[in-house]
Short mmCIF file of C-alpha atoms and ligand atoms in Angstrom, two decimals:
data_model
loop_
_atom_site.label_atom_id
_atom_site.label_comp_id
_atom_site.label_asym_id
_atom_site.label_seq_id
_atom_site.Cartn_x
_atom_site.Cartn_y
_atom_site.Cartn_z
CA MET Z 1 16.83 62.08 58.25
CA LYS Z 2 15.88 58.53 57.11
CA ILE Z 3 13.10 57.15 55.07
CA PHE Z 4 11.01 53.98 55.88
CA ALA Z 5 8.94 52.25 53.20
CA ILE Z 6 6.41 49.90 53.91
CA GLY Z 7 5.90 46.94 51.45
CA ARG Z 8 2.55 44.90 50.94
CA ASN Z 9 0.12 47.03 52.84
CA TYR Z 10 -2.78 46.90 50.75
CA VAL Z 11 -4.46 43.40 50.06
CA ASP Z 12 -5.16 44.16 46.38
CA HIS Z 13 -1.41 45.53 45.82
CA ALA Z 14 -0.09 42.13 47.69
CA LYS Z 15 -2.50 40.03 45.35
CA GLU Z 16 -1.40 41.61 42.00
CA LEU Z 17 2.32 40.75 42.88
CA ASN Z 18 1.34 37.32 44.00
CA ASN Z 19 2.51 38.01 47.37
CA PRO Z 20 0.98 36.65 50.71
CA VAL Z 21 -0.55 39.02 52.78
CA PRO Z 22 1.79 39.57 55.80
CA THR Z 23 0.94 39.57 59.42
CA GLU Z 24 3.20 42.14 60.55
CA PRO Z 25 4.39 45.01 58.61
CA ILE Z 26 7.45 44.32 55.96
CA PHE Z 27 9.68 47.59 56.10
CA PHE Z 28 12.73 48.67 54.05
CA MET Z 29 14.69 51.92 53.95
CA LYS Z 30 15.87 54.62 51.38
CA PRO Z 31 18.81 56.94 51.87
CA ASP Z 32 18.18 60.82 51.83
CA THR Z 33 19.69 60.65 48.23
CA ALA Z 34 16.54 59.16 46.97
CA ILE Z 35 14.31 62.27 47.74
CA ILE Z 36 13.28 64.42 45.02
CA LYS Z 37 11.39 67.67 45.99
CA ASP Z 38 9.65 70.82 44.52
CA ASN Z 39 8.40 68.71 41.21
CA LYS Z 40 11.95 68.52 39.80
CA PRO Z 41 12.14 65.56 37.24
CA PHE Z 42 13.01 61.97 37.57
CA PHE Z 43 15.74 60.81 35.48
CA TYR Z 44 15.28 57.15 34.15
CA PRO Z 45 18.17 55.02 35.29
CA ASP Z 46 20.09 53.10 32.99
CA PHE Z 47 20.24 50.04 34.93
CA THR Z 48 16.81 48.93 34.67
CA THR Z 49 14.23 48.30 31.82
CA ASP Z 50 11.18 48.14 34.16
CA LEU Z 51 11.07 51.22 36.30
CA GLN Z 52 7.32 51.05 38.19
CA TYR Z 53 5.62 53.68 40.01
CA GLU Z 54 4.01 53.01 43.35
CA THR Z 55 2.04 55.83 44.82
CA GLU Z 56 1.68 56.13 48.57
CA ILE Z 57 0.78 58.43 51.43
CA VAL Z 58 4.11 59.74 53.21
CA LEU Z 59 3.96 60.60 56.88
CA LYS Z 60 6.57 63.30 58.34
CA ILE Z 61 7.55 62.37 62.03
CA THR Z 62 7.75 65.45 63.99
CA ARG Z 63 8.75 64.25 67.28
CA ILE Z 64 11.71 61.77 68.53
CA GLY Z 65 10.55 58.50 69.72
CA LYS Z 66 11.35 54.72 70.64
CA ASN Z 67 9.10 52.04 71.46
CA ILE Z 68 6.04 54.03 70.89
CA GLY Z 69 2.68 52.59 72.06
CA GLU Z 70 0.22 52.22 69.19
CA LYS Z 71 -2.25 54.64 71.08
CA PHE Z 72 0.23 57.09 71.30
CA ALA Z 73 1.65 57.10 68.04
CA HIS Z 74 -0.71 59.53 66.34
CA ARG Z 75 1.16 62.29 68.40
CA TYR Z 76 4.54 61.26 66.30
CA TYR Z 77 3.26 62.67 62.98
CA THR Z 78 1.44 65.91 62.16
CA GLU Z 79 2.14 66.16 58.58
CA ILE Z 80 1.39 63.95 55.52
CA GLY Z 81 2.09 63.97 51.97
CA ILE Z 82 2.09 61.59 48.92
CA GLY Z 83 5.41 60.24 47.16
CA ILE Z 84 6.16 57.77 44.73
CA ASP Z 85 8.32 54.70 45.52
CA PHE Z 86 10.01 54.02 42.38
CA THR Z 87 10.83 50.40 41.98
CA ALA Z 88 12.96 48.56 39.51
CA ARG Z 89 10.66 45.87 39.36
CA ASP Z 90 13.12 43.70 37.14
CA LEU Z 91 15.95 44.11 39.86
CA GLN Z 92 13.47 43.53 42.46
CA ASN Z 93 12.21 40.18 41.04
CA LYS Z 94 15.64 38.91 40.82
CA CYS Z 95 16.06 39.85 44.29
CA ARG Z 96 12.68 38.10 45.24
CA GLU Z 97 13.85 35.00 43.42
CA LYS Z 98 17.37 34.75 45.55
CA GLY Z 99 15.87 36.11 48.69
CA LEU Z 100 18.26 39.15 48.48
CA PRO Z 101 17.62 42.51 50.04
CA TRP Z 102 15.63 45.08 48.06
CA GLU Z 103 17.94 48.12 48.31
CA VAL Z 104 19.52 47.76 44.86
CA ALA Z 105 15.61 47.95 43.23
CA LYS Z 106 14.47 50.39 45.83
CA ALA Z 107 16.94 52.75 47.21
CA PHE Z 108 18.54 54.26 44.18
CA ASP Z 109 19.23 58.12 43.64
CA GLY Z 110 15.68 59.93 42.73
CA SER Z 111 13.57 56.70 44.03
CA ALA Z 112 11.35 58.77 46.27
CA PRO Z 113 9.81 61.91 44.76
CA ILE Z 114 7.94 63.51 47.52
CA SER Z 115 5.30 66.19 47.76
CA LYS Z 116 5.26 69.28 49.98
CA PHE Z 117 3.58 68.17 53.56
CA VAL Z 118 0.13 69.56 54.88
CA SER Z 119 -0.92 69.61 58.40
CA LYS Z 120 -3.18 66.36 58.89
CA ASP Z 121 -5.75 68.40 60.68
CA ALA Z 122 -6.46 69.78 57.28
CA PHE Z 123 -8.67 66.45 56.32
CA ASN Z 124 -11.27 65.18 57.91
CA ASP Z 125 -10.08 61.80 58.88
CA VAL Z 126 -6.57 60.61 57.51
CA HIS Z 127 -7.91 56.88 58.15
CA ASN Z 128 -10.14 57.67 55.38
CA LEU Z 129 -8.18 59.35 52.87
CA ASN Z 130 -8.40 59.15 49.06
CA PHE Z 131 -5.56 59.57 46.66
CA HIS Z 132 -4.57 58.57 43.16
CA LEU Z 133 -2.22 59.20 40.29
CA ASP Z 134 -2.43 60.28 36.92
CA LEU Z 135 -0.05 59.06 34.39
CA ASN Z 136 -0.27 61.25 31.31
CA GLY Z 137 -3.66 62.34 32.52
CA GLN Z 138 -5.25 59.25 32.90
CA THR Z 139 -5.87 57.90 36.42
CA VAL Z 140 -4.01 54.72 36.84
CA GLN Z 141 -3.92 54.05 40.46
CA HIS Z 142 -6.32 54.97 43.42
CA GLY Z 143 -6.58 54.06 47.09
CA ASN Z 144 -7.91 54.95 50.28
CA THR Z 145 -6.18 54.83 53.62
CA LYS Z 146 -9.05 52.69 55.05
CA ASP Z 147 -7.80 49.84 53.12
CA MET Z 148 -4.40 49.68 54.75
CA ILE Z 149 -3.56 46.27 56.33
CA PHE Z 150 -1.62 48.18 59.19
CA SER Z 151 -2.64 51.66 60.33
CA PHE Z 152 -0.38 54.54 60.27
CA GLU Z 153 -0.40 54.09 64.24
CA LYS Z 154 0.61 50.30 63.87
CA ILE Z 155 3.36 51.30 61.53
CA ILE Z 156 4.73 53.56 63.93
CA ALA Z 157 4.58 51.53 66.78
CA HIS Z 158 6.24 48.60 64.89
CA LEU Z 159 8.93 50.64 63.27
CA SER Z 160 9.76 52.16 66.65
CA ASN Z 161 10.72 48.80 68.20
CA PHE Z 162 13.76 48.94 66.22
CA ILE Z 163 14.76 52.06 64.83
CA SER Z 164 14.25 55.35 66.84
CA PHE Z 165 12.76 58.13 65.13
CA ARG Z 166 14.15 61.69 64.73
CA MET Z 167 12.29 64.63 63.45
CA GLY Z 168 11.87 64.54 59.76
CA ASP Z 169 11.97 61.00 59.05
CA LEU Z 170 9.66 59.93 56.64
CA ILE Z 171 7.48 56.86 56.33
CA PHE Z 172 6.18 55.79 52.75
CA THR Z 173 3.08 53.72 53.93
CA GLY Z 174 2.46 51.29 51.21
CA THR Z 175 1.01 51.15 47.61
CA PRO Z 176 -2.50 50.11 46.55
CA ALA Z 177 -2.93 48.07 43.40
CA GLY Z 178 -2.54 49.23 40.00
CA VAL Z 179 1.45 49.71 40.06
CA GLY Z 180 2.82 49.80 36.46
CA PRO Z 181 6.08 50.94 34.35
CA VAL Z 182 6.96 54.52 33.54
CA LYS Z 183 8.84 55.63 30.41
CA ILE Z 184 10.74 58.73 29.52
CA GLY Z 185 8.22 61.65 28.82
CA ASP Z 186 5.80 60.53 31.00
CA HIS Z 187 3.73 63.14 33.26
CA LEU Z 188 3.02 61.92 36.94
CA GLN Z 189 0.51 63.98 38.99
CA ALA Z 190 -0.31 62.72 41.95
CA TYR Z 191 -3.24 63.80 44.59
CA ILE Z 192 -4.36 63.53 47.93
CA GLU Z 193 -8.43 63.82 47.61
CA ASP Z 194 -8.95 66.41 44.82
CA ALA Z 195 -5.75 68.46 45.45
CA LEU Z 196 -2.80 68.20 42.99
CA MET Z 197 0.26 67.55 45.47
CA LEU Z 198 3.11 66.06 43.06
CA ASP Z 199 3.53 67.05 39.43
CA PHE Z 200 6.65 66.07 37.64
CA TYR Z 201 8.00 64.39 34.57
CA VAL Z 202 10.28 61.40 33.83
CA LYS Z 203 13.36 62.33 31.63
MG1 MG Q 1 6.04 50.68 47.73
#
């Protein structure tokens, strides 16, 4: 399986990092070694001093496909979850200055803690879905999927023009404003609506 991640998919987050609002989805990838499951801890890596959380709704692809039309894209994901796109912001800023790829800042081991996945039918409308992150019991980030620049369907259509989907591929769909640093000992809890989905510590 592979992991896609969308950058700058919420206007308020693009602005907080002084990035232009994109006219088509920006994506990068993480390897499967980035995944942390089952609320296992994240171990703070020694190559960064500015490790930041980005809380994102994650789609699980449940059908193979390529060149998928936007109006059919909803058939390709049946489950959603929530995850953290951990980012070594100091390394990412260096990459951005030099116009280099982001993998060093985004694709390292453990950079993608994910929740369990639930059927999208469990929600009234996945295009109007609240989610938030609590850091040590305080809400630090909240978003709603209606504020996405590119919908789930637009993302799927765009990505599938370049890379085929296989069963089990994941798509991190972008973070809203409020990203910030973590430190060793921090407790992260991510919710979709009122359901606690992801609950882990930084060690
Ligand atoms: Mg992100």
